[in-house]
XYZ file of C-alpha atoms in Angstrom:
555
model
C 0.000 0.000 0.000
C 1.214 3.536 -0.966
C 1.553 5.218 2.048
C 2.011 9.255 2.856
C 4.594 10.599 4.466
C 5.011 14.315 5.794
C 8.953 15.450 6.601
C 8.485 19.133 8.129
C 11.340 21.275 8.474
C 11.820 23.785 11.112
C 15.043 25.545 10.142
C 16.463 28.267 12.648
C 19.368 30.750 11.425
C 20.861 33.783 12.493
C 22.358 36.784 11.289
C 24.043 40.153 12.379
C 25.956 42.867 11.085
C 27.329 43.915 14.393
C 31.096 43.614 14.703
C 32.239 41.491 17.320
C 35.916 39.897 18.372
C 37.508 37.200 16.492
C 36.537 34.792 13.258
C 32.947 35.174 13.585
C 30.454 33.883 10.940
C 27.555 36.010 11.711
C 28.342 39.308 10.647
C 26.898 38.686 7.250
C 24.689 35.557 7.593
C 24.928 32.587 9.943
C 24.539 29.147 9.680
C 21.781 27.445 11.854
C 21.421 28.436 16.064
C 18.736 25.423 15.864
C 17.217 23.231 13.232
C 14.581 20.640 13.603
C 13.258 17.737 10.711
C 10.718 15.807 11.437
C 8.185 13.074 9.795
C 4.713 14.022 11.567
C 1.019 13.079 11.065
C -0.032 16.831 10.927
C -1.272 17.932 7.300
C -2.668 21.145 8.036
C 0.177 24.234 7.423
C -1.661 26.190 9.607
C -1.353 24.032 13.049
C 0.422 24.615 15.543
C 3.928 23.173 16.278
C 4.659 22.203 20.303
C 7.656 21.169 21.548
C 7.112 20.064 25.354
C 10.879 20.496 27.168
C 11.350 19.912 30.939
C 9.176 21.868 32.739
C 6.773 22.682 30.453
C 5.718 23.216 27.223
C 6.486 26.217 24.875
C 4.255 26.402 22.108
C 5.403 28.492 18.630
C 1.965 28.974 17.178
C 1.936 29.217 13.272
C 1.438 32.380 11.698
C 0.674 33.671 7.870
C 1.614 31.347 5.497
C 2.482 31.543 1.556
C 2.240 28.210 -0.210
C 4.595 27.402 -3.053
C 3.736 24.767 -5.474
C 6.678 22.053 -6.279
C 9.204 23.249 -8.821
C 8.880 20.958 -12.295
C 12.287 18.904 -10.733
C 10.382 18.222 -8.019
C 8.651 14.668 -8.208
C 6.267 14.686 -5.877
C 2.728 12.989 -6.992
C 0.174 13.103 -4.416
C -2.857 16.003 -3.909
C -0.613 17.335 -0.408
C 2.649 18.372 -2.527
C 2.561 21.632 -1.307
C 5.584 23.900 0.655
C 4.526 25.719 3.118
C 6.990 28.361 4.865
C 6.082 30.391 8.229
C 8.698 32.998 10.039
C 5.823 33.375 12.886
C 7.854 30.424 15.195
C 10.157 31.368 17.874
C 14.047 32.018 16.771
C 15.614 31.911 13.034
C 16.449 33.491 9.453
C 16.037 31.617 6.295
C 13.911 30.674 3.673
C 13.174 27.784 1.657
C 14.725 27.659 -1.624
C 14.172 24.346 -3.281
C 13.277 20.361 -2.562
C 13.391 17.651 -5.047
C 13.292 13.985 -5.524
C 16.677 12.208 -6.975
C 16.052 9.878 -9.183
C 18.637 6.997 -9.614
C 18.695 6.371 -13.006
C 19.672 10.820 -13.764
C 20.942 11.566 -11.217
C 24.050 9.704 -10.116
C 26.354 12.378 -8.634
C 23.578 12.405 -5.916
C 22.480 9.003 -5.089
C 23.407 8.787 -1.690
C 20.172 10.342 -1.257
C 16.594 10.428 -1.606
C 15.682 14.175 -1.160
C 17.387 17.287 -1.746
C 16.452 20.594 0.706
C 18.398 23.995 -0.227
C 17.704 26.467 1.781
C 19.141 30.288 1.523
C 20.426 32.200 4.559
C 18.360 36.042 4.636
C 20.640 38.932 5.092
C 18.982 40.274 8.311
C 20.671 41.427 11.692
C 18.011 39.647 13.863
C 16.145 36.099 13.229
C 13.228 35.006 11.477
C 11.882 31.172 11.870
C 11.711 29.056 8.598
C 8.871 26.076 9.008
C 8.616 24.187 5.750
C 6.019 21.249 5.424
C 7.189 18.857 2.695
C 4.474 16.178 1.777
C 5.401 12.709 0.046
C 3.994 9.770 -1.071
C 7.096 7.416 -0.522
C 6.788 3.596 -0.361
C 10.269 3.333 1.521
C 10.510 2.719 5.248
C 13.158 5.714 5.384
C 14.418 8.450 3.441
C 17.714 10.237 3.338
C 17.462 13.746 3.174
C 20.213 16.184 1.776
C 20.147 19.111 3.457
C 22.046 22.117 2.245
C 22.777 25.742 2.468
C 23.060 27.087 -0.858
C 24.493 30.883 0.562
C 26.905 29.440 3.350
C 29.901 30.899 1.394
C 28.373 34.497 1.384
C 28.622 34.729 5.348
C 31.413 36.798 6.645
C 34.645 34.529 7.715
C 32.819 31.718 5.498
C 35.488 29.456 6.443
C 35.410 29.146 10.106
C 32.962 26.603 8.415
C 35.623 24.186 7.216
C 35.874 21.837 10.111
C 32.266 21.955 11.704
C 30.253 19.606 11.755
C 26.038 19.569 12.827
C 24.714 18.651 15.446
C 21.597 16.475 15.362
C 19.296 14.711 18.015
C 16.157 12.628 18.192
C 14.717 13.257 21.084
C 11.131 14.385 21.288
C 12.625 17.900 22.680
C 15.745 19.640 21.671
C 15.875 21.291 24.606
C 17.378 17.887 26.319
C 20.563 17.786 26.037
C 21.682 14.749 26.463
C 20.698 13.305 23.261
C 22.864 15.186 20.733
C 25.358 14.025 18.841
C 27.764 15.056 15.517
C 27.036 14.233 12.015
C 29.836 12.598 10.687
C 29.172 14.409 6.732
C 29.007 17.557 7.287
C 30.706 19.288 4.415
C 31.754 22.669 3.382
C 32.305 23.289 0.045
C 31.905 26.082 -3.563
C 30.060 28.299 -1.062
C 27.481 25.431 0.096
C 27.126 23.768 3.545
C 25.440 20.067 3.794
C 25.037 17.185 5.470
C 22.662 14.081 5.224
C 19.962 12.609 7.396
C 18.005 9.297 7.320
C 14.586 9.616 8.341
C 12.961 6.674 9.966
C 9.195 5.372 9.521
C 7.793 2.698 11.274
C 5.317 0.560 10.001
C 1.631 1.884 9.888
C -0.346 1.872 13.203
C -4.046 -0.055 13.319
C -6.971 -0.484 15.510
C -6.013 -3.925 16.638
C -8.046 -5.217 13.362
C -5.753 -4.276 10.496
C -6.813 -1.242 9.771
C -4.630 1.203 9.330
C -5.133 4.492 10.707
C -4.284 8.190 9.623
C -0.764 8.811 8.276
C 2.572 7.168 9.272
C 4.731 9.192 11.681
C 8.389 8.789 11.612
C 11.084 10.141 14.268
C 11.177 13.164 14.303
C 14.922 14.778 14.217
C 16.328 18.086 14.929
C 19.766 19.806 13.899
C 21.485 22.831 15.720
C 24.574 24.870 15.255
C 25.170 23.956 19.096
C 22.465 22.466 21.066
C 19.820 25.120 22.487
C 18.973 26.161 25.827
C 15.414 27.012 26.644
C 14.164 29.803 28.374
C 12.021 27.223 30.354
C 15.788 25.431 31.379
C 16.910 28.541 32.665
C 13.651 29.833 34.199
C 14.111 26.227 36.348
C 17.660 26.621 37.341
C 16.454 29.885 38.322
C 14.009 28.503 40.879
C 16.283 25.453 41.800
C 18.798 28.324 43.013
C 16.001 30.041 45.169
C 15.957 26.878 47.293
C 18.922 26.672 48.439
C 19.661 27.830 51.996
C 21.501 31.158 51.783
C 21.488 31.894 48.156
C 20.034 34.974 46.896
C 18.298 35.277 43.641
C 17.678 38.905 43.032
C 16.775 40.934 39.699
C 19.284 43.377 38.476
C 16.594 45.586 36.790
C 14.614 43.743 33.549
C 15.176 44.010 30.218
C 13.271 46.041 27.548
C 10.470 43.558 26.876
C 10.267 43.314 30.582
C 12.287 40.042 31.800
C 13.613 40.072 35.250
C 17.728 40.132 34.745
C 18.440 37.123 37.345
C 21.110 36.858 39.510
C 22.293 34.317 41.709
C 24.670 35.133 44.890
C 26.574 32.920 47.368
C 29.113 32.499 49.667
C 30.834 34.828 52.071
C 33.898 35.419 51.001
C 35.732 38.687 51.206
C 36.432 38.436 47.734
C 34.233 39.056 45.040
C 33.871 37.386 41.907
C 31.460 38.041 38.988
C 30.407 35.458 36.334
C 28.003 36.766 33.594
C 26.787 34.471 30.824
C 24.982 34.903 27.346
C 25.507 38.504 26.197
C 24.758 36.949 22.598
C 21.963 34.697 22.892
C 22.952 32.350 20.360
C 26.074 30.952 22.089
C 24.275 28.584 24.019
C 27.172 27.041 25.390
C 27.639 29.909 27.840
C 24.042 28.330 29.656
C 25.681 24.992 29.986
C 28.357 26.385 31.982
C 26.167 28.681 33.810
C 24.219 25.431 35.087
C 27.366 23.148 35.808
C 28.787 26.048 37.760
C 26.289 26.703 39.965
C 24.721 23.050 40.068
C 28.089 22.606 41.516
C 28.582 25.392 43.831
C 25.093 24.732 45.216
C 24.936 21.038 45.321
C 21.834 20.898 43.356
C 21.203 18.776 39.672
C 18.304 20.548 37.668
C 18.120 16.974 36.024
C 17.012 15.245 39.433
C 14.546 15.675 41.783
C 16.221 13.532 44.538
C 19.247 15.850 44.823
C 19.500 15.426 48.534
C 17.038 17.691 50.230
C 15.001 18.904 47.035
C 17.329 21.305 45.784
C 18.500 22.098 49.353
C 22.161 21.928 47.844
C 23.482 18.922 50.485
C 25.501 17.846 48.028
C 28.489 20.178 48.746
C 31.569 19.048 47.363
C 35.480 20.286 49.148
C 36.220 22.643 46.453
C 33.219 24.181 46.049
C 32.921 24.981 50.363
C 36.355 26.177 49.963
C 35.357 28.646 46.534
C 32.044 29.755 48.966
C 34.627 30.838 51.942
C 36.850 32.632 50.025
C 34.412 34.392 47.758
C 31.369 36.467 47.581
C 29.582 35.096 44.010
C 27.796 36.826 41.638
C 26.252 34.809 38.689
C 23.918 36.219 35.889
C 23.271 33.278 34.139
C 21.335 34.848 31.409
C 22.252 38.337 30.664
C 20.224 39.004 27.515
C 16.822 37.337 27.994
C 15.257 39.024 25.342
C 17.674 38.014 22.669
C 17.620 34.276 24.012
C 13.571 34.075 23.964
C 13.176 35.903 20.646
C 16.186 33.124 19.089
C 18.058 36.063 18.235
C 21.996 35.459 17.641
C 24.252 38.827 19.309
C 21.559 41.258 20.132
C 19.211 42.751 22.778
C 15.367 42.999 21.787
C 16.289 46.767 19.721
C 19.737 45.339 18.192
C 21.977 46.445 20.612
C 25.009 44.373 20.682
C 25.749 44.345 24.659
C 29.259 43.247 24.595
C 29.721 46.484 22.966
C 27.431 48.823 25.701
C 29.745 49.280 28.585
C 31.006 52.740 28.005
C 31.130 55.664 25.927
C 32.761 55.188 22.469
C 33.650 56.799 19.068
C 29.904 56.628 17.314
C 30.022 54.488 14.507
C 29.968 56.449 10.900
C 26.294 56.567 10.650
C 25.499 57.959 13.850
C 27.837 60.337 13.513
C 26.452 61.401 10.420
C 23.194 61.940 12.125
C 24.330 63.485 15.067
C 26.488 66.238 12.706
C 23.386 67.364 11.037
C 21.703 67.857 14.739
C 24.894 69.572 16.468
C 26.429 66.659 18.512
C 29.403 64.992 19.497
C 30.545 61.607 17.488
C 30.398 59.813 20.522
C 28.331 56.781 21.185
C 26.678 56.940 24.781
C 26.558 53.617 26.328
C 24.946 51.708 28.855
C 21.806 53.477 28.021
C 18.330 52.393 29.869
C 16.661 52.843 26.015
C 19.270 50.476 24.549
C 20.847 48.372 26.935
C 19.290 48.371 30.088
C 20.942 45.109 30.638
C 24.681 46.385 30.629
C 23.131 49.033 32.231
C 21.713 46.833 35.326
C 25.050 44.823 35.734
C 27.015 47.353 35.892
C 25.295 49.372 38.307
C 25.407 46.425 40.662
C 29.407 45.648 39.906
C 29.911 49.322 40.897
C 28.022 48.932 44.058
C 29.540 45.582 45.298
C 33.095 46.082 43.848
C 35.015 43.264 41.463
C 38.034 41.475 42.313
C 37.887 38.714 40.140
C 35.319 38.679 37.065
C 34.396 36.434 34.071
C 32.318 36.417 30.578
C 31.359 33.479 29.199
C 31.009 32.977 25.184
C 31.343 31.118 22.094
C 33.360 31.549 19.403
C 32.188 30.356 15.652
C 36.067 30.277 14.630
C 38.784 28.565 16.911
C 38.124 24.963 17.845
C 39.324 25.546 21.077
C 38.319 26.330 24.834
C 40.218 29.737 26.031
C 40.275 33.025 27.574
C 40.665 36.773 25.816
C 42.410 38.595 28.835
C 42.250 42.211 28.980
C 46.125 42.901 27.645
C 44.270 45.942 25.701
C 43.735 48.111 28.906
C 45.611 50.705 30.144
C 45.693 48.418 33.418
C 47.700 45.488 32.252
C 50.846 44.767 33.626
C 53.347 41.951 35.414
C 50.610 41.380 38.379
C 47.449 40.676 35.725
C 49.564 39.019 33.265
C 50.897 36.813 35.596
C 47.154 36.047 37.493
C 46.059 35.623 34.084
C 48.674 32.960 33.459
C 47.772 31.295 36.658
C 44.597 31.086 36.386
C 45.053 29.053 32.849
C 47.379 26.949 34.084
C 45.466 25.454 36.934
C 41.690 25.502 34.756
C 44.638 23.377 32.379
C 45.710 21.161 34.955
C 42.042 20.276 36.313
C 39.794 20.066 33.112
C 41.217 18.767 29.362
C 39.516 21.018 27.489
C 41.327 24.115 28.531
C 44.746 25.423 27.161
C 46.246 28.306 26.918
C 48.576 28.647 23.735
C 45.526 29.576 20.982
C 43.236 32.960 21.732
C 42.262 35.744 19.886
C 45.825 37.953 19.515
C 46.067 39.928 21.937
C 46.270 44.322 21.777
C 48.889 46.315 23.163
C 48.567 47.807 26.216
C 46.145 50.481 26.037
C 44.383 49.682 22.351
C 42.294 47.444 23.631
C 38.352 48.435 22.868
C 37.032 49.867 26.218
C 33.567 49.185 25.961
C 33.770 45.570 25.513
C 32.929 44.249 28.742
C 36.202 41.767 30.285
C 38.116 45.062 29.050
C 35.764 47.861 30.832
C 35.971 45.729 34.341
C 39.450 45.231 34.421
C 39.791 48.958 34.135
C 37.236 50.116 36.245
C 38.246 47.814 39.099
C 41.953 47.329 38.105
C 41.321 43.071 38.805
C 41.927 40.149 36.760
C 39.227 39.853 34.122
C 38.767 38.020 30.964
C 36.301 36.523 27.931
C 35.912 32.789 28.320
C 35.304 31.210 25.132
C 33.908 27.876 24.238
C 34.033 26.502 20.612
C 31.206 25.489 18.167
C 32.969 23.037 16.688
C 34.828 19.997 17.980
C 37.179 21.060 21.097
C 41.070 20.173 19.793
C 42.180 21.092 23.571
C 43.455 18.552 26.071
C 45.883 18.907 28.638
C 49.066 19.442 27.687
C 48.582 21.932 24.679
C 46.615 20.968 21.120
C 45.494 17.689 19.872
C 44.270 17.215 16.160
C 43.544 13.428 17.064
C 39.728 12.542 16.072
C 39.623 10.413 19.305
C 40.911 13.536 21.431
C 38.416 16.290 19.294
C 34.924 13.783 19.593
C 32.125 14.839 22.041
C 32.398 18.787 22.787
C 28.810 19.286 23.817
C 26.671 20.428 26.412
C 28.171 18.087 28.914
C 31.321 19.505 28.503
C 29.833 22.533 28.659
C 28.730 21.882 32.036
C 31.696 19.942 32.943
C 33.673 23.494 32.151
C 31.292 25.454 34.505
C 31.910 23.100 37.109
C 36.013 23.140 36.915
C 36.549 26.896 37.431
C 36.154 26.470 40.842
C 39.517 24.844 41.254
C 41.197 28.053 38.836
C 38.958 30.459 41.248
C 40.694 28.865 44.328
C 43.917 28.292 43.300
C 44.158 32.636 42.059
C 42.490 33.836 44.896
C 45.283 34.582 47.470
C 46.901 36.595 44.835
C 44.174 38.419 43.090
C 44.963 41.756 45.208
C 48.624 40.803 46.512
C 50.302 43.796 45.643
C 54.091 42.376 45.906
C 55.400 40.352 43.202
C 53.573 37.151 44.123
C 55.024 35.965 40.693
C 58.133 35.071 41.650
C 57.372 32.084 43.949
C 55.160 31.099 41.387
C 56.175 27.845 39.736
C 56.780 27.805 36.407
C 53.846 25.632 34.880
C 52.122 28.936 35.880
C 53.937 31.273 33.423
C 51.724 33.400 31.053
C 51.952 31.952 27.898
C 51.514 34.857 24.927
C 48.740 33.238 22.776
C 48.464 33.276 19.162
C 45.145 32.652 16.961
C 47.179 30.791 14.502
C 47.256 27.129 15.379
């Protein structure tokens, strides 16, 4: 019996024209934050899609729709061929470009597949979502979709894409992470990014009399850039954090669509240490190692119920009493909640780029343009409550409560590598941060395999550094060891004792790792503190494993 098939599409990509440090792809265009394919027994375009995540569901209703009939190529024969493409669902930038059957017989440079998908990246600084409903009659138990993105080469640093490879899980959310793993064909090449997926469909369900009812439903699968992280995940660690005994979750201020700016503070230290997270939404990583750091600190698991008490945190480990006696902790897991809710990739809700808002700089030509015809000064005013109340917030507070020790926590499109962009650019640096810097590397090296310190972004002389990044604005406001902690999107070639380019030392960066990383900087944190404000020359009883090593981005 012919039987109907449905493979729907939800494609997420991002875009931005901001500038931003290092080999980044989404200045231009930017391939995928999140992707999802699916087989589903849904025929109507305009349903709506739910994906159910833990605690709770978050529903993307559908909005306006324009239906495209099948190109000629295409060889799709039943009365659903129809395309249907939405930008109404939560996150993304793309559209549909083309779908077609391969036919063995003329087409043999592609038969390693059944289905071709091309989809084009759109040129716009926020995101859009791309749904696209594919019906076919297909007598096969599984299909192998090509999927491929025909502009790839027209993004800016195009090949920070040599190298990466998708990510793709089939869970029934892709907001667990523990189900994704690496396609092993993801390819870059004349300008066009693809890989290939099979698509599963079991056999027909009945009634328990033969008959077969409604449409076969396959698995359905979904593909990111880097796994996501749900506003629902962090809305959860959020309240996990509120039960433990003596932490303090407070709001900062909220953001300009009106979400509370969280932050989560421990210990009693008489040192104080800052951790922010997720300044551009899309680097998901960043919320991984917001949740293993404070899972850890706390002694709760937002993955268990039974974590001793509750979310009581009884699970206390040495190192992390030790980090909550020797420091006062500040953590903003989330600092742009707009961008992350909205799926956009490096911006606020009105396109403010916030690792770019924490002080006054030159404005950029076109503002200065505008401000000559009024009479102004060609400076750019920043943190402003009408563009980025969220620098605005943290900052406020890090003025109020001091900083002797601070981190930010990103991800970086280019280097496939886990490390930190000190603040050698200020006006501030010298032998005593260069050498906490250093020491700080050294022991994150020595406790977790994914961190070394030979590859970064190369660094500025002293004093042309850009001020109103943020690592580079705290270490001169509070003259204290500061820096950008980057995570890759692509396989992590780090381990231990420098780089590896082994396949069995690069497999499984991920969100585990992620969290894994969060977790481990208590040890670094620990191991700095007695010198962060030594004012001798600590250095020289330093051994030498803890040398500041002058990194390089060529590897």
């Amino acid at each position: 019996m012919m039987r109907t098939t449905m493979v729907v599409v939800l494609l997420l990509l991002a875009t931005s024209r901001k500038p931003s440090r290092g080999i980044v792809l989404a200045r231009g265009f930017r391939f995928p934050s999140s992707f999802s394919s699916s087989s589903s027994s849904s025929s109507s375009p305009s349903s709506s899609f739910v994906i159910t995540g833990r605690g709770g569901g978050h529903r993307w209703p559908s909005g306006s729709h324009r239906r495209l009939a099948p190109s000629s190529a295409t060889s799709l024969n039943t009365s659903d061929d129809m395309i249907s493409i939405s930008d109404a669902y939560d996150g993304g930038n793309g559209e549909f470009s083309s779908a077609r059957m391969i036919d063995d017989n003329n087409d043999q440079d592609e038969c390693d597949c059944d289905l071709v998908v091309c989809i084009k990246i759109r040129p716009d600084p926020f995101r859009s979502t791309l749904n696209e409903k594919l019906f076919i009659d297909y007598k096969r138990k599984s299909v192998r979709v090509r999927y491929v993105i025909e502009n790839a080469g027209d993004a800016s640093y195009a090949d920070a894409y040599a190298g990466y490879s998708t990510f793709v899980t089939r869970k029934s959310t892709p907001f667990d992470p523990h189900g994704w793993e690496r396609t092993s064909d993801t390819s870059y090449d004349d300008g066009k990014l693809s890989w290939t997926h099979v698509h599963e469909f079991p056999p027909d369900n009945d009634d328990g009399g033969g008959v077969s009812i409604g449409r076969s439903r396959g698995r359905t699968a979904y593909f990111a850039y880097f796994p996501p992280y749900s506003y629902e995940r962090h809305l959860g660690l959020i309240s996990r954090c509120e039960d433990v005994r003596g932490c303090t979750v407070t709001s900062l201020g909220r953001s300009l669509n009106g979400r509370e700016i969280d932050c989560v503070s421990f210990g009693n230290g008489p040192r104080t240490c800052w951790i922010i997270h997720r300044q551009h939404p899309g680097e998901t990583m960043a919320s991984f190692f917001a949740e293993g750091l404070l899972t850890r600190l706390l002694g709760i698991d937002i993955d268990d119920d039974n974590d001793g008490g509750g979310g009581i945190g009884s699970g206390i480990d040495v190192v992390a009493r030790d980090a909550r006696e020797m420091y006062t902790f500040h953590v903003v897991p989330n600092v742009n909640p707009d961008g992350s809710a909205l799926g956009y990739l490096r911006t606020n809700a009105v396109g403010s780029n916030l690792n770019r808002e924490w002080c006054p700089s030159p404005a950029p030509p076109v503002v200065k343009d505008d401000r000559a015809r009024e009479g102004g000064i060609d400076m750019y005013e920043a943190p402003t409550l009408e563009r980025s109340p969220e620098a605005y917030h943290v900052l406020r507070e890090m003025d109020r409560t001091g900083v002797d020790a601070f981190l930010d926590v990103h991800g970086d499109e280019g280097l496939p590598f886990v490390f930190l962009a000190g603040s050698q650019g200020t006006s501030v640096w010298g032998k005593r941060l260069e050498c906490l810097h250093g020491t700080f590397l050294s022991s994150y090296e020595r406790c977790n395999r994914d961190v070394q310190c030979r590859v970064s972004y190369d660094p500025d002389a002293p004093g042309e550094g850009m001020r109103n990044i943020c690592s580079n604005q705290i270490a001169e406001r509070f003259n204290c060891f500061s820096g950008t902690l980057e995570m890759p999107f692509k396989e992590c070639w780090s381990d231990g004792n420098g780089i590896s380019r082994g396949e069995g030392d690069k497999a499984g960066w991920g969100p585990e790792r992620a969290r894994r990383l969060g977790a481990s900087v208590l040890e670094a944190l620990c191991y700095i503190w007695p010198y962060l404000r030594d004012d001798g020359e600590f250095w020289e009883g330093l051994p030498k494993e803890d040398a500041y090593i002058n990194p390089s981005s060529r590897y």
